Amino acid sequence: MKLKFTHLMLAGSLCLTATVYAANGDKPVKGRTTANPPKKFIDPANMDLSVKPGDDFFEYANGGWIKQNAIPAKETRWGSFNILRQENTDRLLSLLDEVSKNPNSPKGSLKQRVGDLYASGMDSLAIEKKGYSPIKPDLQRIDKISDLNGVINELVYERMNGIGSPLFGFGVGQDSKHVDNYITQLRQGGTSLPDRDNYLKDDARSKKIQDALKTYITTLFELTGTPNDAAAKNANTVYDIEKKLASAQMSRVAMRDPNVTYNKFSVADFSKTTPHLNWVKLLPMMKVNGQDTILVGQPAFFKDIDAMLTAISVEDWKTYLKWNVLKGAASSLSSPFVNASFVYSSALSGQKVQTPRNERMSGLVDGSLGELLGQLYVEKYFTPAAKQYMIGLVNNLKVTLGDRIKRLEWMSDATKEKALRKLNAFTVKIGYPDKWEAYDGVVIDRNDYAGNLKRLSIWRYNFNVTRLGKPVDKTRWGMTPPTVNAYYNPTTNEIAFPAGILQFPFFDFKADDAVNYGGIGAVIGHEMTHGFDDQGRQYDSDGTLRDWWTKEDADKFKVRATQVENQYNAFTVLDTMHVNGKLTLGENLADLGGLNIAYEAFKKTKQGKSNTKIDGFTPDQRFFLSWAQVWRGSQRPEAAAQRILTDPHSPEQFRTNAPITNMDAWYTAFDVKPGDKMYKKPEDRIKVW
C-alpha cells in the first residue's frame, strides 16, 4: 500500500515592500514599506471583459492572458503554475551552473555532490560515447535465466539494485492503523502506460497510445541490436503481459477507499495465497528481516500474477524483464534512446519538443538530491519573513475552520468535538525541513552519470527498507523546497507548504490581502480541508485510519459529497470525456472548503471589512479574481485526455468555476443573476465544510 499524499497540484524572490495587512487582522507586517508603487496584481489586460462573470468566470478572469500566451512547444500545458515552476527552474539552473563549475569542492560535500551530479548529466559527449553499455551487464544477466526461479530472483535483483520495479510495487511505509510503526507494503504494478484503462479501452485515442507503446518497445530493443522482426515480436510479448497485469489491477476510483487497500496478513499466510512467490524467503532476500506481517494493497492482484508466472513462458518473462531494464534506463542513455523515449511520451502528452537538457538535469538533481540542492535554494531565495507571514496566515485560517466546524448545522456535537481535536493536532510545515537529509554514503562522480543514478537508486532502496524497526520520522518532507505545490499527509496529520509556492500569484508581500487570501490563503484552506475530505476524514487526530464519526453524521457528509461528485460529473472536458467526479472528489471538496475558509478569514482583515476599490475592483472581487488567476492556463488535448484517466484534480477551468457557484459572496460580488449560465439557486448551492 503506497502512502498517499493529497496535494494541490498547483502549477523570483520574495519582495519585502508595500504595506498590506497581516493574517491576524489590522496590524501591518514588520519590514514592509510603501517605497515603490504597487504593481497590478489583478490586471484587466489578463481578463476578457466581454464575457459576463456569471457566464464563465474562468474566461472572464483569464481569457485575455490565455489568448496572449500560447503553450510553449516544450510544455504540455501553460499557466500560472508552469510559469512559476519555470522561474524556479531558472533559479536552480543558476545555482547548479555555479556549483558545477568548481570540480575541486571537498569530496562528499553538499556542493560537490550537487555540482558533480549535474555536471555528469550535462556531459553529453561522455554519455553518447557509452551508448547503452551501462545496461549491457543487466541484459546479459537476464539472457542467462533458465527457469522460473531465475525469473523470480531477477525480480528481486532489479528492485534492490536500482534498475526498476517489475511486476509489482514494494516499499516500507507507515502502518496507517498503527501509525508509530513502519511496515512492509506490497501493491499492484508492473505496467508502463499511465493507467489500466489505457490497456483496457479500445477507442481510437486508446489504440493510438497502445500503438505508441508497442513502437517504443520495438525501438528500444532494436537499439540494443535486436533485429526488427524479433523486436516487434518482443513488443507484442511485453504488451500482452502488461495488458494481463492491467486487467488484474484495481481502478483508481476503487483504491480511493483507504480501508479497501488496507489488508494485513502474516507473511506465512500471504505466501500460501501466492505459492510461486514465497514471501517468507523473498523478503529476507530483499533485506526485509524479522517481519512477521505485511500490508497488501490489492491481494487479488497478487493471486493473479502468481498464476501468470507459470502460465507465461520463461522466455517471455525474460523479454519483459529486459524491457523493464530498457525503459528504466532509456532517458539516461545516449540520444537515440532519449529521443525514442520522448517520441513515446509526446504521443501521450502532446508535447512538441523535448525539454532542454539542462532543465531535465535540474529536475533530476532536485528529485535525487533535493534536500542538498534545497539548502542552496532556501539560502538564496527564501526569507524568514515569508515563513513568519505564513505562520500567521495558517493560524488565522485554522481558527476560521474551527469556527466553521462549530457552526455546522448537519454535524452533531460529538463529531464536532473530534473534528476540532483533529484540526488542533495539525502539524504545519513551511518552507523547508528543520532537519535536512544528508544522503549519507551516496558517492557522486562527475565522470559517471549512469553510475551516479544507480548509486542513488540503491541508496533510496536501502534507506527505505532500513526504516523497519525504527521510530516513524515525522520530520521528513514529501516534497523538496523548490516545489510549486503543497500537500496534506493523513497518516501524520500534517500540512506542508514548500518554499517554491510562496511566490506570486499565490503570495506576494506587496499584494493586498484580497490577493494573498484568494491565492495562498485558499491553498492553505485546501490542504486543511483534505484532512476532512472523503478520504482524509477517515483518519483521526493522530493519523490513524480509524472511524471517529457517528453513523448519522457520516451519512450526512456522504450526501453532500455526492452532490459535489454530481456537479463535477456534468462537466465535459474533451469530446465526450467528462470529469470523473468520483476520482476527483477529494480535490474538489478541498477546493470548495479551502476557498470558503480563505474567504471567511479574509473578511476578518481590514481590507476585507472595507469596500475600497483597487484598480477598479472591490475587495471581494479581487479575492475571487485572485483565486481564478491561480488556475489560469490551457493544456494540449492529449494531456487533457490523459489527465481525465489519471489525475485526481479537475481541469483548471472547473477548479475555478465550480466552487464559486456554491458561494453566496461570489454572486453578490459580481451581481450574478438568474439567467447567467453559472447561476445556481440558493437552495442548490452545496455547503460541506
XYZ file of C-alpha atoms in Angstrom:
689
model
C 0.000 0.000 0.000
C 1.571 3.230 -1.121
C 1.402 6.173 1.232
C -0.929 8.702 -0.314
C -0.347 12.420 -0.043
C -3.181 14.678 -1.094
C -1.818 17.785 -2.706
C -2.834 20.895 -4.525
C -1.115 20.141 -7.808
C -0.619 23.721 -8.448
C 1.190 24.798 -11.131
C 11.557 35.445 -8.292
C 12.478 36.332 -4.988
C 10.016 37.445 -2.395
C 9.626 41.201 -2.259
C 9.649 42.944 1.093
C 7.919 46.218 0.225
C 4.481 47.867 0.465
C 2.175 47.877 3.429
C -0.522 45.210 3.494
C -2.361 43.815 6.455
C -1.296 40.663 8.143
C -3.111 37.407 8.708
C -4.070 38.338 12.230
C -6.066 41.396 11.284
C -5.142 45.066 11.032
C -1.519 45.059 12.178
C 0.990 45.817 9.387
C 3.671 43.182 8.821
C 7.065 44.301 10.036
C 9.539 45.063 7.298
C 7.160 46.330 4.609
C 7.248 49.827 3.231
C 5.437 51.825 0.612
C 8.672 52.815 -1.131
C 7.547 51.529 -4.528
C 4.091 51.876 -6.069
C 2.236 48.571 -6.147
C 2.021 46.653 -9.405
C -1.339 45.482 -10.702
C -1.798 42.136 -9.024
C -5.194 41.928 -10.721
C -4.544 43.160 -14.253
C -7.547 43.769 -16.539
C -5.277 43.096 -19.524
C -5.285 39.435 -18.489
C -9.091 39.325 -18.442
C -11.782 39.089 -21.101
C -14.237 41.772 -20.066
C -16.545 40.896 -22.957
C -17.527 37.734 -21.067
C -20.054 38.042 -18.263
C -18.534 36.819 -14.991
C -21.730 34.880 -14.313
C -21.460 33.029 -17.633
C -17.846 31.814 -17.442
C -15.794 33.255 -14.619
C -12.628 31.416 -15.701
C -12.782 33.041 -19.137
C -13.767 36.427 -17.701
C -10.803 36.410 -15.336
C -8.220 34.770 -17.610
C -9.361 34.994 -21.232
C -7.031 37.818 -22.227
C -3.985 36.073 -20.808
C -4.861 32.759 -22.463
C -5.270 34.431 -25.878
C -1.882 36.132 -25.494
C 0.037 33.103 -24.208
C 0.309 30.038 -26.422
C 1.554 26.803 -24.900
C 5.348 26.631 -25.449
C 6.445 23.701 -27.594
C 8.302 22.091 -24.681
C 5.225 22.148 -22.442
C 2.014 20.105 -22.330
C 0.147 22.929 -20.605
C 0.890 26.520 -19.735
C -0.377 28.705 -16.942
C 0.383 30.200 -13.559
C 1.920 27.041 -12.135
C 4.115 26.426 -15.142
C 5.416 29.983 -15.185
C 6.343 29.824 -11.518
C 7.921 26.396 -11.993
C 9.951 27.784 -14.899
C 11.123 30.666 -12.715
C 12.188 28.211 -10.026
C 13.911 26.028 -12.630
C 15.849 29.071 -13.827
C 16.910 29.757 -10.253
C 18.022 26.184 -9.762
C 19.969 26.304 -13.021
C 21.770 29.404 -11.797
C 22.743 27.602 -8.591
C 23.729 24.431 -10.444
C 25.815 26.276 -13.027
C 27.707 27.934 -10.196
C 28.472 24.847 -8.118
C 29.168 22.571 -11.103
C 31.946 24.849 -12.362
C 34.075 24.024 -9.330
C 35.455 20.483 -9.685
C 37.541 20.893 -6.540
C 34.869 21.055 -3.853
C 35.667 18.687 -0.962
C 34.592 15.134 -1.749
C 31.268 14.290 -0.149
C 30.351 17.922 0.468
C 26.984 19.346 -0.449
C 28.320 21.432 -3.321
C 30.494 18.603 -4.678
C 27.671 16.119 -4.880
C 25.088 18.554 -6.232
C 27.501 20.106 -8.710
C 29.022 16.853 -9.912
C 25.658 15.122 -10.375
C 24.556 17.990 -12.586
C 27.898 18.062 -14.424
C 27.757 14.320 -15.094
C 24.291 14.666 -16.588
C 25.389 17.588 -18.753
C 28.398 15.693 -20.143
C 26.559 14.603 -23.262
C 29.760 13.614 -25.087
C 30.600 11.006 -22.455
C 27.001 9.775 -22.366
C 26.896 9.449 -26.179
C 30.194 7.576 -26.211
C 28.875 4.962 -23.768
C 25.728 4.261 -25.802
C 23.829 1.557 -23.963
C 26.895 -0.028 -22.355
C 25.700 0.889 -18.824
C 22.869 -1.663 -19.143
C 24.649 -4.380 -21.138
C 25.532 -6.379 -17.989
C 21.868 -6.357 -16.966
C 20.687 -7.606 -20.346
C 23.394 -10.291 -20.382
C 22.435 -11.437 -16.888
C 18.801 -11.837 -17.947
C 19.884 -13.851 -21.004
C 21.306 -16.478 -18.648
C 17.983 -17.111 -16.855
C 16.842 -20.676 -17.479
C 13.889 -21.297 -15.155
C 11.152 -19.682 -13.074
C 13.421 -19.359 -10.039
C 15.745 -17.290 -12.182
C 12.847 -15.032 -13.163
C 11.855 -14.507 -9.525
C 15.447 -13.884 -8.465
C 15.748 -11.274 -11.199
C 12.594 -9.541 -9.914
C 14.362 -9.186 -6.585
C 17.721 -8.179 -8.080
C 16.315 -5.398 -10.253
C 14.393 -3.923 -7.355
C 17.366 -3.907 -4.982
C 19.890 -2.601 -7.476
C 18.147 0.476 -8.711
C 17.074 -0.998 -12.050
C 13.299 -0.884 -11.752
C 10.164 -2.275 -10.148
C 8.909 -5.089 -12.389
C 5.603 -6.868 -11.842
C 4.554 -5.281 -8.529
C 5.163 -2.355 -6.206
C 7.104 -2.708 -2.957
C 8.161 -0.391 -0.159
C 8.232 0.406 3.520
C 5.850 2.983 4.975
C 3.681 3.859 7.930
C 1.105 1.324 9.048
C -1.984 3.527 8.776
C -3.717 1.700 11.632
C -0.595 1.729 13.832
C 0.996 4.996 12.792
C 4.038 4.788 15.056
C 5.262 1.746 13.121
C 6.765 1.171 9.702
C 5.602 -1.915 7.825
C 6.448 -3.685 4.571
C 3.889 -2.911 1.869
C 3.037 -4.535 -1.463
C 0.869 -3.018 -4.198
C -0.141 -3.644 -7.782
C 2.188 -2.549 -10.567
C 4.212 -3.838 -13.494
C 2.677 -1.748 -16.295
C 4.156 1.055 -18.406
C 1.151 3.112 -19.524
C -0.190 5.653 -17.015
C -3.443 3.848 -16.198
C -5.023 0.404 -16.501
C -7.726 1.851 -18.752
C -5.070 2.729 -21.341
C -4.820 -1.030 -21.956
C -8.463 -1.981 -21.481
C -10.212 0.591 -23.673
C -10.407 0.177 -27.458
C -11.405 3.652 -28.655
C -9.243 5.441 -31.224
C -7.388 7.529 -28.634
C -6.534 4.456 -26.548
C -5.402 2.476 -29.594
C -3.084 5.311 -30.611
C -1.459 5.215 -27.183
C -1.196 1.420 -27.252
C 0.500 1.568 -30.652
C 2.908 4.234 -29.363
C 3.946 1.929 -26.530
C 4.494 -1.006 -28.893
C 6.579 1.192 -31.190
C 8.619 2.398 -28.226
C 9.309 -1.144 -27.037
C 10.299 -2.190 -30.560
C 12.632 0.782 -30.956
C 14.469 0.218 -27.680
C 15.059 -3.434 -28.455
C 16.318 -2.509 -31.936
C 18.729 -0.006 -30.409
C 20.335 -2.844 -28.452
C 20.902 -4.878 -31.619
C 17.707 -6.924 -31.831
C 16.530 -7.414 -35.445
C 13.310 -5.609 -36.361
C 11.110 -8.710 -36.606
C 12.302 -10.025 -33.251
C 11.976 -6.573 -31.674
C 8.369 -6.283 -32.904
C 7.644 -9.750 -31.529
C 9.146 -8.663 -28.194
C 6.852 -5.634 -28.196
C 3.783 -7.823 -28.589
C 5.023 -10.140 -25.842
C 5.585 -7.274 -23.412
C 2.291 -5.615 -24.286
C 0.334 -8.828 -23.797
C 1.903 -9.346 -20.357
C 1.213 -5.762 -19.326
C -2.384 -5.973 -20.536
C -2.885 -9.042 -18.326
C -1.404 -7.099 -15.408
C -3.707 -4.153 -16.144
C -6.719 -6.488 -16.192
C -5.763 -7.682 -12.714
C -5.388 -4.182 -11.276
C -7.960 -2.247 -9.266
C -9.205 1.059 -10.667
C -8.056 4.372 -9.245
C -11.574 5.103 -8.028
C -11.798 1.780 -6.161
C -8.467 2.500 -4.475
C -9.707 5.818 -3.105
C -11.142 3.966 -0.102
C -8.181 3.513 2.277
C -9.896 0.629 4.048
C -10.179 -1.303 0.783
C -6.416 -1.132 0.271
C -5.567 -1.924 3.904
C -5.117 -5.708 4.004
C -2.776 -7.049 6.671
C -1.501 -10.620 6.515
C 1.044 -12.705 8.312
C 3.880 -13.252 5.870
C 3.342 -17.010 6.073
C -0.399 -16.762 5.371
C 0.060 -14.416 2.446
C 2.664 -16.756 0.962
C 0.028 -19.501 0.876
C -2.058 -17.363 -1.500
C 0.899 -16.982 -3.906
C 2.615 -20.403 -3.992
C 5.250 -19.327 -6.527
C 6.092 -16.152 -4.616
C 7.212 -17.367 -1.209
C 7.421 -14.146 0.752
C 8.938 -15.947 3.739
C 12.018 -16.430 1.554
C 11.682 -13.430 -0.744
C 11.508 -10.708 1.907
C 14.882 -11.573 3.527
C 16.367 -11.616 0.012
C 15.039 -8.050 -0.284
C 16.725 -7.044 3.016
C 13.451 -7.251 4.955
C 14.259 -9.250 8.069
C 12.360 -10.077 11.245
C 8.951 -9.000 9.909
C 6.017 -11.325 10.533
C 3.283 -9.172 8.944
C 2.803 -7.371 5.666
C 0.315 -4.889 4.168
C -1.053 -5.725 0.731
C -2.933 -3.086 -1.220
C -4.600 -5.420 -3.720
C -4.459 -9.110 -2.646
C -6.363 -10.364 -5.712
C -3.729 -8.833 -7.987
C -1.012 -10.930 -6.364
C -3.009 -14.129 -6.811
C -3.342 -13.285 -10.492
C 0.340 -12.539 -11.056
C 1.281 -15.718 -9.215
C -0.807 -17.670 -11.715
C 0.764 -15.710 -14.576
C 4.243 -16.789 -13.508
C 3.615 -20.331 -14.702
C 1.115 -19.568 -17.459
C 3.697 -17.425 -19.309
C 6.927 -18.950 -20.584
C 10.302 -18.198 -19.031
C 11.471 -16.763 -22.369
C 8.588 -14.295 -22.411
C 9.321 -13.294 -18.836
C 12.939 -12.667 -19.849
C 11.695 -10.339 -22.569
C 9.514 -8.499 -20.032
C 12.451 -8.182 -17.608
C 14.705 -6.812 -20.352
C 12.025 -4.263 -21.187
C 11.986 -3.200 -17.543
C 15.730 -2.531 -17.772
C 15.381 -0.666 -21.067
C 12.521 1.627 -20.088
C 14.109 2.439 -16.735
C 17.374 3.495 -18.343
C 16.278 4.976 -21.691
C 16.163 8.608 -20.611
C 19.718 8.424 -19.217
C 21.412 6.662 -22.146
C 22.625 8.048 -25.482
C 20.461 10.296 -27.633
C 18.762 7.567 -29.740
C 17.301 6.132 -26.527
C 16.391 9.552 -25.157
C 14.750 10.549 -28.437
C 12.724 7.324 -28.558
C 11.579 7.979 -25.007
C 10.445 11.465 -25.975
C 8.557 10.270 -29.080
C 6.631 7.853 -26.867
C 5.891 10.372 -24.122
C 4.813 13.004 -26.652
C 2.195 10.596 -28.004
C 0.675 10.562 -24.512
C 1.084 14.241 -23.683
C 1.156 16.151 -26.969
C 4.475 17.827 -26.084
C 6.033 19.199 -29.291
C 9.734 19.457 -28.498
C 11.896 17.910 -25.858
C 12.634 19.806 -22.652
C 16.166 21.263 -22.851
C 18.822 19.027 -21.346
C 19.832 21.480 -18.639
C 16.229 21.717 -17.425
C 15.895 17.933 -17.406
C 19.082 17.668 -15.374
C 17.911 20.368 -12.979
C 14.771 18.321 -12.337
C 16.838 15.175 -11.901
C 19.094 16.766 -9.267
C 16.060 18.158 -7.438
C 14.457 14.717 -7.493
C 17.624 12.886 -6.460
C 19.430 15.182 -4.007
C 16.564 17.566 -3.308
C 17.455 18.369 0.270
C 21.027 19.238 -0.682
C 20.017 21.429 -3.610
C 17.139 22.727 -1.481
C 19.569 24.162 1.052
C 21.175 26.282 -1.654
C 17.738 27.363 -2.913
C 16.414 28.341 0.511
C 19.596 30.219 1.425
C 19.292 32.454 -1.620
C 15.581 32.699 -2.342
C 13.529 32.172 0.828
C 13.253 34.662 3.651
C 12.436 34.220 7.348
C 9.835 36.983 6.904
C 7.931 34.865 4.383
C 7.893 31.942 6.790
C 6.662 34.151 9.605
C 3.870 35.573 7.447
C 2.770 32.064 6.541
C 2.648 31.015 10.192
C 0.288 33.884 10.945
C -1.845 33.127 7.917
C -2.105 29.419 8.762
C -3.112 30.208 12.329
C -5.801 32.596 11.102
C -7.262 30.021 8.720
C -7.048 27.312 11.360
C -9.161 29.425 13.724
C -11.584 30.154 10.902
C -12.029 26.481 10.005
C -12.611 25.756 13.683
C -15.328 28.391 13.794
C -16.951 26.940 10.693
C -16.932 23.432 12.162
C -18.603 24.709 15.325
C -21.371 26.300 13.221
C -22.107 23.253 11.059
C -25.822 22.530 11.159
C -25.522 18.975 9.854
C -22.902 17.679 12.310
C -23.506 16.543 15.901
C -21.587 17.945 18.864
C -19.875 14.580 19.427
C -18.356 14.506 15.944
C -17.591 18.222 16.041
C -15.504 17.699 19.168
C -13.387 15.080 17.426
C -13.123 17.161 14.246
C -11.812 20.092 16.276
C -9.373 17.805 18.041
C -8.026 16.714 14.669
C -7.797 20.294 13.406
C -5.902 21.406 16.512
C -3.485 18.481 16.095
C -2.386 19.546 12.585
C 1.382 19.722 12.157
C 2.323 22.640 9.927
C 5.483 22.616 7.806
C 6.526 25.751 5.968
C 9.347 26.333 3.522
C 11.850 23.577 4.204
C 12.722 20.806 6.676
C 14.028 21.564 10.136
C 16.369 18.596 9.683
C 17.976 18.137 6.269
C 18.578 14.735 4.713
C 22.340 14.159 4.329
C 22.220 11.237 1.840
C 24.952 9.539 3.831
C 27.084 7.201 1.785
C 25.989 8.426 -1.648
C 29.080 8.807 -3.832
C 28.724 11.154 -6.811
C 31.335 11.095 -9.577
C 31.202 13.875 -12.176
C 32.510 11.404 -14.787
C 29.963 8.638 -14.166
C 26.378 9.711 -14.874
C 24.928 6.198 -15.161
C 26.782 5.086 -12.048
C 25.506 8.093 -10.118
C 21.915 7.255 -10.987
C 22.366 3.631 -9.981
C 24.034 4.507 -6.677
C 21.236 6.954 -5.896
C 18.592 4.321 -6.648
C 20.340 1.778 -4.457
C 20.612 4.351 -1.657
C 16.890 5.090 -1.884
C 16.047 1.414 -1.696
C 18.309 0.805 1.286
C 17.105 3.937 3.045
C 13.536 2.751 2.620
C 13.957 -0.812 3.909
C 16.266 0.098 6.786
C 13.481 2.192 8.313
C 11.857 -1.032 9.524
C 12.072 -1.292 13.294
C 12.887 2.406 13.726
C 10.557 5.124 15.063
C 8.499 6.857 12.387
C 10.323 10.026 11.353
C 7.632 12.690 11.195
C 10.148 15.424 10.378
C 10.572 14.184 6.806
C 9.004 16.084 3.924
C 7.174 14.663 0.923
C 8.315 17.497 -1.400
C 11.543 19.389 -1.973
C 11.837 23.110 -1.080
C 11.661 24.496 -4.678
C 8.456 22.569 -5.440
C 5.474 24.655 -6.576
C 2.870 22.668 -4.680
C 1.570 21.832 -1.208
C 0.276 18.674 0.464
C -1.616 17.029 3.279
C -0.415 13.681 4.649
C -3.198 11.833 6.504
C -1.011 9.387 8.465
C 0.998 12.217 10.028
C -1.930 14.692 10.000
C 0.323 17.374 8.571
C 0.074 20.158 6.013
C 3.190 21.332 4.191
C 3.957 24.341 2.014
C 7.344 24.253 0.263
C 9.225 27.499 -0.293
C 8.642 27.233 -4.040
C 4.940 28.049 -3.835
C 5.289 31.098 -1.610
C 5.501 33.494 -4.538
C 3.090 35.355 -6.813
C 0.391 34.552 -7.931
C -0.053 32.675 -4.658
C 1.667 35.127 -2.367
C 3.491 38.439 -2.516
C 4.384 40.819 0.296
C 3.411 43.751 -1.900
C -0.039 42.376 -2.657
C -3.185 43.382 -0.810
C -4.865 40.844 1.450
C -7.551 40.025 -1.106
C -4.876 38.739 -3.476
C -2.963 36.772 -0.845
C -6.067 35.243 0.699
C -7.509 34.331 -2.709
C -4.148 32.768 -3.566
C -2.072 31.232 -0.774
C -4.962 31.532 1.695
C -7.092 29.258 -0.466
C -4.103 26.903 -0.836
C -3.801 26.650 2.951
C -7.535 26.126 3.313
C -7.388 23.491 0.554
C -4.766 21.430 2.397
C -6.598 21.797 5.719
C -9.822 20.579 4.107
C -8.000 17.468 2.850
C -7.989 16.376 6.464
C -11.785 16.266 6.220
C -12.416 15.197 2.615
C -13.883 11.801 1.709
C -10.510 10.106 2.341
C -8.914 12.346 4.954
C -11.962 12.251 7.233
C -11.320 8.530 7.775
C -8.094 9.279 9.686
C -8.226 10.585 13.235
C -6.208 13.252 15.032
C -3.006 11.178 15.311
C -3.217 9.966 11.713
C -4.676 6.548 12.472
C -7.097 5.062 9.940
C -9.993 4.796 12.386
C -13.660 5.798 12.218
C -14.425 8.718 14.557
C -17.794 9.693 13.081
C -21.290 8.881 14.240
C -23.153 6.962 11.546
C -25.695 9.751 11.181
C -23.016 12.378 10.619
C -21.126 10.169 8.169
C -24.325 9.653 6.185
C -24.977 13.399 6.088
C -21.427 14.030 4.885
C -21.823 11.438 2.125
C -24.983 13.154 0.876
C -23.086 16.431 0.499
C -20.073 14.722 -1.034
C -22.327 13.065 -3.607
C -23.693 16.488 -4.543
C -20.127 17.654 -5.255
C -19.420 14.476 -7.206
C -22.506 15.009 -9.360
C -21.676 18.651 -10.019
C -18.281 17.727 -11.480
C -19.554 14.687 -13.380
C -21.588 17.079 -15.507
C -18.526 18.931 -16.865
C -17.331 17.974 -20.360
C -13.587 18.282 -20.863
C -12.853 16.940 -24.337
C -15.130 15.449 -26.984
C -17.428 13.270 -24.880
C -14.990 12.924 -21.969
C -16.336 14.175 -18.654
C -14.645 14.984 -15.374
C -14.647 11.869 -13.191
C -16.466 13.137 -10.111
C -15.513 10.097 -8.028
C -11.799 10.223 -8.880
C -11.584 13.979 -8.271
C -13.898 14.125 -5.251
C -11.204 14.721 -2.630
C -9.617 17.590 -4.526
C -12.980 19.126 -5.364
C -14.036 19.023 -1.723
C -10.705 20.607 -0.783
C -11.157 23.405 -3.316
C -14.674 24.137 -2.076
C -13.695 24.046 1.578
C -10.420 25.907 1.079
C -11.999 28.808 -0.759
C -14.767 29.185 1.825
C -12.279 29.148 4.697
C -9.993 31.656 2.973
C -12.886 34.000 2.210
C -14.154 33.999 5.781
C -10.635 34.594 7.072
C -10.171 37.421 4.572
C -13.303 39.135 5.872
C -11.586 39.486 9.266
C -8.892 41.747 7.795
C -9.108 45.496 7.466
C -9.413 45.290 3.679
C -11.978 42.513 3.947
C -14.177 44.763 6.064
C -13.944 47.654 3.598
C -15.345 48.401 0.148
C -12.336 50.365 -1.111
C -11.594 49.576 -4.760
C -8.126 48.926 -6.170
C -7.694 49.159 -9.941
C -11.471 49.312 -10.234
C -12.243 46.132 -8.283
C -13.801 45.784 -4.825
C -12.010 43.699 -2.166
C -14.377 40.768 -2.684
C -13.953 40.919 -6.451
C -10.179 40.915 -6.060
C -10.391 37.877 -3.780
C -12.281 35.808 -6.348
C -10.189 37.110 -9.257
C -7.050 36.107 -7.374
C -8.447 32.593 -6.995
C -9.189 32.467 -10.713
C -5.780 33.681 -11.852
C -4.086 30.940 -9.819
C -5.710 28.476 -12.246
C -5.312 30.396 -15.483
C -3.838 28.357 -18.279
C -4.502 25.899 -21.082
C -3.394 22.382 -21.992
C -2.941 20.179 -25.018
C -5.799 17.781 -25.875
C -3.579 14.725 -25.395
C -2.633 15.863 -21.903
C -6.256 16.677 -21.079
C -7.399 13.197 -22.125
C -4.682 11.509 -20.082
C -5.435 13.600 -17.010
C -9.079 12.516 -17.054
C -7.891 8.932 -16.501
C -5.090 9.539 -14.030
C -5.350 12.906 -12.302
C -7.399 13.284 -9.091
C -7.565 17.029 -9.810
C -10.204 18.540 -12.052
C -9.136 20.665 -15.041
C -8.321 24.260 -14.188
C -11.442 25.915 -15.594
C -13.651 23.743 -13.402
C -11.462 24.253 -10.353
C -12.076 27.949 -10.899
C -15.771 27.909 -11.705
C -17.321 25.082 -9.706
C -16.537 26.118 -6.101
C -17.605 29.731 -6.524
C -21.081 28.738 -7.772
C -21.681 27.418 -4.254
C -20.646 30.674 -2.524
C -23.239 33.409 -1.958
C -20.480 36.039 -1.724
C -19.436 35.464 -5.347
C -22.976 36.102 -6.578
C -23.079 39.375 -4.648
C -19.589 40.473 -5.699
C -20.280 40.127 -9.421
C -24.061 40.666 -9.434
C -24.720 37.191 -10.801
C -28.401 36.742 -11.570
C -30.858 34.069 -12.743
C -30.290 33.579 -16.458
C -26.497 33.720 -16.148
C -25.007 30.394 -17.236
C -23.281 29.670 -13.925
C -26.204 30.671 -11.726
C -27.416 28.163 -9.129
C -30.442 28.694 -6.938
C -29.521 29.398 -3.299
C -31.074 26.110 -2.172
C -28.912 24.211 -4.698
C -25.603 25.684 -3.526
C -23.539 22.957 -1.870
C -22.184 23.537 1.607
C -19.897 20.994 3.248
C -17.188 22.461 5.496
